[in-house]
C-alpha cells in the first residue's frame, strides 16, 4: 500500500515532502513532542510558529501535505483533517495572505540577447549554458523539465524541433506532452542551432541532454538538476550585468510568456506553449502587468 501511495506522487513532490517532514520531525524532537501520530494541537503550534518566522502560505501548505502523506503511508489518522488544524490554516491564510512573496523576474527577449552575447561559445560549459538558456526560453519549459530532457525526447524537424516532456507539474500521470520550438531568425539566438552545437560537444550517447561539467571544462554523463538550472540562469544573468535578485529557474518560462504577450501573441497560443490549464494564471501574472503600464493614468499627471 505504501508503494501505491508513493507512486501517486511525482518524484519531485516526494523529495519536497521528505524535506518538509524532516523539518517537522526536528521541530517536534526539540520540544519532546510525538510525530507519530502527531497531535492536532502540535501541528497547530508548528504551523503558527512557522508563519511567525515568515514562511509563505505555499510553504505551510507543503508542510501540511507532507505531514498528511507520512501519516497516510503509516496507516495513521491524518491530523491535518482535524477541525482545529483547518481553523488555524484558514486563520493563517487571512493573516499571512496567499500571494507569493516574490515572483521570479521574467527574462525577456532583450535580456536573453544580452546574456547569450556574454557567453563564450568556445568552452564546453559556455556551449551548454547557451543552449540551456535559449532552449528554456523558447520552449517555456519548467526548470525540472529542462533538467529531465533526454536525447530520446528531442526530435529535429524542418524549421525547428519537437520536445517530449515525459512528466510535468501539469501531467502527474506521465502521459507526456509535446512542445514545439521554432528555429530562430538570428544565428546567435537560434535555440535549435544552440542545441545542435551543444550536442556536438556532448556526443550522441543516450541520457540527459544537459549534463554536469567537471573542472576545468570537461563534460560528464551525469544529469543536472533543477537547482543547477536555476544557478546557471542566475550566474549567466549576473555576468551580463542583470541583477541576480529575483532571477530564478522560472525566469525563462516567465520571460517567454511576458515577451510573447508584449509582442501581441494570442493568449491561447501562449497558453498552449506554456501548457497552462488555467488561463487566468497567464492573465494575472503576465498580461495584466503589461496592460497596467500601458493604461495607467499616471502618464497624464505631467510628473
PDB file of N, CA and C in Angstrom, residues 84-129:
ATOM      1  N   UNK A  84      -9.608  21.658  14.161  1.00  0.00           N
ATOM      2  CA  UNK A  84      -8.795  22.725  14.752  1.00  0.00           C
ATOM      3  C   UNK A  84      -7.658  23.128  13.806  1.00  0.00           C
ATOM      4  N   UNK A  85      -7.027  22.149  13.163  1.00  0.00           N
ATOM      5  CA  UNK A  85      -5.968  22.448  12.204  1.00  0.00           C
ATOM      6  C   UNK A  85      -6.538  23.244  11.034  1.00  0.00           C
ATOM      7  N   UNK A  86      -7.719  22.873  10.589  1.00  0.00           N
ATOM      8  CA  UNK A  86      -8.362  23.594   9.495  1.00  0.00           C
ATOM      9  C   UNK A  86      -8.622  25.048   9.851  1.00  0.00           C
ATOM     10  N   UNK A  87      -9.050  25.289  11.083  1.00  0.00           N
ATOM     11  CA  UNK A  87      -9.319  26.669  11.510  1.00  0.00           C
ATOM     12  C   UNK A  87      -8.036  27.478  11.567  1.00  0.00           C
ATOM     13  N   UNK A  88      -6.967  26.860  12.063  1.00  0.00           N
ATOM     14  CA  UNK A  88      -5.678  27.568  12.124  1.00  0.00           C
ATOM     15  C   UNK A  88      -5.187  27.892  10.716  1.00  0.00           C
ATOM     16  N   UNK A  89      -5.309  26.969   9.792  1.00  0.00           N
ATOM     17  CA  UNK A  89      -4.852  27.215   8.420  1.00  0.00           C
ATOM     18  C   UNK A  89      -5.643  28.337   7.771  1.00  0.00           C
ATOM     19  N   UNK A  90      -6.956  28.362   7.995  1.00  0.00           N
ATOM     20  CA  UNK A  90      -7.761  29.447   7.430  1.00  0.00           C
ATOM     21  C   UNK A  90      -7.371  30.785   8.041  1.00  0.00           C
ATOM     22  N   UNK A  91      -7.092  30.767   9.340  1.00  0.00           N
ATOM     23  CA  UNK A  91      -6.672  31.997  10.002  1.00  0.00           C
ATOM     24  C   UNK A  91      -5.339  32.504   9.466  1.00  0.00           C
ATOM     25  N   UNK A  92      -4.414  31.588   9.234  1.00  0.00           N
ATOM     26  CA  UNK A  92      -3.107  31.987   8.716  1.00  0.00           C
ATOM     27  C   UNK A  92      -3.211  32.532   7.298  1.00  0.00           C
ATOM     28  N   UNK A  93      -4.112  31.969   6.523  1.00  0.00           N
ATOM     29  CA  UNK A  93      -4.310  32.496   5.166  1.00  0.00           C
ATOM     30  C   UNK A  93      -4.742  33.957   5.210  1.00  0.00           C
ATOM     31  N   UNK A  94      -5.595  34.297   6.182  1.00  0.00           N
ATOM     32  CA  UNK A  94      -6.052  35.683   6.307  1.00  0.00           C
ATOM     33  C   UNK A  94      -4.938  36.582   6.840  1.00  0.00           C
ATOM     34  N   UNK A  95      -4.149  36.052   7.776  1.00  0.00           N
ATOM     35  CA  UNK A  95      -3.107  36.867   8.394  1.00  0.00           C
ATOM     36  C   UNK A  95      -1.891  37.050   7.489  1.00  0.00           C
ATOM     37  N   UNK A  96      -1.475  35.967   6.865  1.00  0.00           N
ATOM     38  CA  UNK A  96      -0.252  35.987   6.068  1.00  0.00           C
ATOM     39  C   UNK A  96      -0.529  36.407   4.633  1.00  0.00           C
ATOM     40  N   UNK A  97      -1.700  35.994   4.114  1.00  0.00           N
ATOM     41  CA  UNK A  97      -2.004  36.265   2.714  1.00  0.00           C
ATOM     42  C   UNK A  97      -1.521  35.127   1.846  1.00  0.00           C
ATOM     43  N   UNK A  98      -2.137  34.992   0.696  1.00  0.00           N
ATOM     44  CA  UNK A  98      -1.819  33.870  -0.183  1.00  0.00           C
ATOM     45  C   UNK A  98      -0.982  34.278  -1.383  1.00  0.00           C
ATOM     46  N   UNK A  99      -0.748  35.559  -1.581  1.00  0.00           N
ATOM     47  CA  UNK A  99       0.064  35.990  -2.726  1.00  0.00           C
ATOM     48  C   UNK A  99       1.516  35.610  -2.506  1.00  0.00           C
ATOM     49  N   UNK A 100       2.215  35.161  -3.548  1.00  0.00           N
ATOM     50  CA  UNK A 100       3.636  34.832  -3.407  1.00  0.00           C
ATOM     51  C   UNK A 100       4.426  36.037  -2.908  1.00  0.00           C
ATOM     52  N   UNK A 101       5.410  35.786  -2.033  1.00  0.00           N
ATOM     53  CA  UNK A 101       6.215  36.878  -1.512  1.00  0.00           C
ATOM     54  C   UNK A 101       7.067  37.510  -2.606  1.00  0.00           C
ATOM     55  N   UNK A 102       7.568  36.709  -3.509  1.00  0.00           N
ATOM     56  CA  UNK A 102       8.442  37.220  -4.546  1.00  0.00           C
ATOM     57  C   UNK A 102       8.253  36.402  -5.808  1.00  0.00           C
ATOM     58  N   UNK A 103       7.931  37.096  -6.879  1.00  0.00           N
ATOM     59  CA  UNK A 103       7.787  36.397  -8.142  1.00  0.00           C
ATOM     60  C   UNK A 103       9.121  36.420  -8.870  1.00  0.00           C
ATOM     61  N   UNK A 104       9.321  35.419  -9.696  1.00  0.00           N
ATOM     62  CA  UNK A 104      10.540  35.375 -10.491  1.00  0.00           C
ATOM     63  C   UNK A 104      10.560  36.557 -11.455  1.00  0.00           C
ATOM     64  N   UNK A 105      11.732  37.150 -11.614  1.00  0.00           N
ATOM     65  CA  UNK A 105      11.884  38.213 -12.595  1.00  0.00           C
ATOM     66  C   UNK A 105      11.870  37.603 -13.986  1.00  0.00           C
ATOM     67  N   UNK A 106      10.948  38.030 -14.860  1.00  0.00           N
ATOM     68  CA  UNK A 106      10.952  37.484 -16.218  1.00  0.00           C
ATOM     69  C   UNK A 106      12.191  37.971 -16.973  1.00  0.00           C
ATOM     70  N   UNK A 107      12.878  37.074 -17.619  1.00  0.00           N
ATOM     71  CA  UNK A 107      13.967  37.437 -18.513  1.00  0.00           C
ATOM     72  C   UNK A 107      13.381  37.526 -19.915  1.00  0.00           C
ATOM     73  N   UNK A 108      13.188  38.746 -20.398  1.00  0.00           N
ATOM     74  CA  UNK A 108      12.534  38.946 -21.683  1.00  0.00           C
ATOM     75  C   UNK A 108      13.563  38.835 -22.820  1.00  0.00           C
ATOM     76  N   UNK A 109      13.102  38.984 -24.041  1.00  0.00           N
ATOM     77  CA  UNK A 109      13.967  38.784 -25.191  1.00  0.00           C
ATOM     78  C   UNK A 109      15.231  39.619 -25.159  1.00  0.00           C
ATOM     79  N   UNK A 110      15.109  40.884 -24.762  1.00  0.00           N
ATOM     80  CA  UNK A 110      16.286  41.753 -24.688  1.00  0.00           C
ATOM     81  C   UNK A 110      17.300  41.213 -23.683  1.00  0.00           C
ATOM     82  N   UNK A 111      16.802  40.710 -22.551  1.00  0.00           N
ATOM     83  CA  UNK A 111      17.699  40.131 -21.536  1.00  0.00           C
ATOM     84  C   UNK A 111      18.420  38.906 -22.082  1.00  0.00           C
ATOM     85  N   UNK A 112      17.683  38.067 -22.775  1.00  0.00           N
ATOM     86  CA  UNK A 112      18.273  36.832 -23.318  1.00  0.00           C
ATOM     87  C   UNK A 112      19.393  37.159 -24.299  1.00  0.00           C
ATOM     88  N   UNK A 113      19.167  38.158 -25.143  1.00  0.00           N
ATOM     89  CA  UNK A 113      20.214  38.543 -26.097  1.00  0.00           C
ATOM     90  C   UNK A 113      21.460  39.046 -25.375  1.00  0.00           C
ATOM     91  N   UNK A 114      21.273  39.808 -24.310  1.00  0.00           N
ATOM     92  CA  UNK A 114      22.416  40.291 -23.524  1.00  0.00           C
ATOM     93  C   UNK A 114      23.165  39.132 -22.888  1.00  0.00           C
ATOM     94  N   UNK A 115      22.422  38.169 -22.370  1.00  0.00           N
ATOM     95  CA  UNK A 115      23.042  37.039 -21.664  1.00  0.00           C
ATOM     96  C   UNK A 115      23.876  36.185 -22.612  1.00  0.00           C
ATOM     97  N   UNK A 116      23.269  35.781 -23.735  1.00  0.00           N
ATOM     98  CA  UNK A 116      23.990  34.875 -24.636  1.00  0.00           C
ATOM     99  C   UNK A 116      25.166  35.577 -25.307  1.00  0.00           C
ATOM    100  N   UNK A 117      25.089  36.911 -25.450  1.00  0.00           N
ATOM    101  CA  UNK A 117      26.197  37.646 -26.062  1.00  0.00           C
ATOM    102  C   UNK A 117      27.441  37.614 -25.181  1.00  0.00           C
ATOM    103  N   UNK A 118      27.244  37.404 -23.876  1.00  0.00           N
ATOM    104  CA  UNK A 118      28.367  37.385 -22.946  1.00  0.00           C
ATOM    105  C   UNK A 118      28.904  35.983 -22.680  1.00  0.00           C
ATOM    106  N   UNK A 119      28.279  34.978 -23.239  1.00  0.00           N
ATOM    107  CA  UNK A 119      28.712  33.595 -23.017  1.00  0.00           C
ATOM    108  C   UNK A 119      29.755  33.209 -24.059  1.00  0.00           C
ATOM    109  N   UNK A 120      30.835  32.629 -23.607  1.00  0.00           N
ATOM    110  CA  UNK A 120      31.910  32.202 -24.501  1.00  0.00           C
ATOM    111  C   UNK A 120      31.533  30.866 -25.148  1.00  0.00           C
ATOM    112  N   UNK A 121      31.254  30.859 -26.448  1.00  0.00           N
ATOM    113  CA  UNK A 121      30.870  29.601 -27.103  1.00  0.00           C
ATOM    114  C   UNK A 121      32.053  28.689 -27.368  1.00  0.00           C
ATOM    115  N   UNK A 122      33.256  29.153 -27.037  1.00  0.00           N
ATOM    116  CA  UNK A 122      34.441  28.338 -27.267  1.00  0.00           C
ATOM    117  C   UNK A 122      34.730  27.353 -26.155  1.00  0.00           C
ATOM    118  N   UNK A 123      33.911  27.355 -25.101  1.00  0.00           N
ATOM    119  CA  UNK A 123      34.065  26.410 -23.999  1.00  0.00           C
ATOM    120  C   UNK A 123      32.882  25.456 -23.980  1.00  0.00           C
ATOM    121  N   UNK A 124      33.100  24.286 -23.421  1.00  0.00           N
ATOM    122  CA  UNK A 124      32.006  23.312 -23.310  1.00  0.00           C
ATOM    123  C   UNK A 124      30.907  23.844 -22.398  1.00  0.00           C
ATOM    124  N   UNK A 125      31.305  24.440 -21.276  1.00  0.00           N
ATOM    125  CA  UNK A 125      30.318  24.979 -20.343  1.00  0.00           C
ATOM    126  C   UNK A 125      29.522  26.105 -20.992  1.00  0.00           C
ATOM    127  N   UNK A 126      30.205  26.959 -21.757  1.00  0.00           N
ATOM    128  CA  UNK A 126      29.517  28.046 -22.433  1.00  0.00           C
ATOM    129  C   UNK A 126      28.536  27.538 -23.475  1.00  0.00           C
ATOM    130  N   UNK A 127      28.949  26.514 -24.210  1.00  0.00           N
ATOM    131  CA  UNK A 127      28.068  25.931 -25.227  1.00  0.00           C
ATOM    132  C   UNK A 127      26.832  25.319 -24.576  1.00  0.00           C
ATOM    133  N   UNK A 128      27.036  24.606 -23.466  1.00  0.00           N
ATOM    134  CA  UNK A 128      25.909  24.008 -22.752  1.00  0.00           C
ATOM    135  C   UNK A 128      24.972  25.078 -22.216  1.00  0.00           C
ATOM    136  N   UNK A 129      25.523  26.072 -21.533  1.00  0.00           N
ATOM    137  CA  UNK A 129      24.693  27.083 -20.888  1.00  0.00           C
ATOM    138  C   UNK A 129      23.927  27.912 -21.911  1.00  0.00           C
TER     139      UNK A 129
END
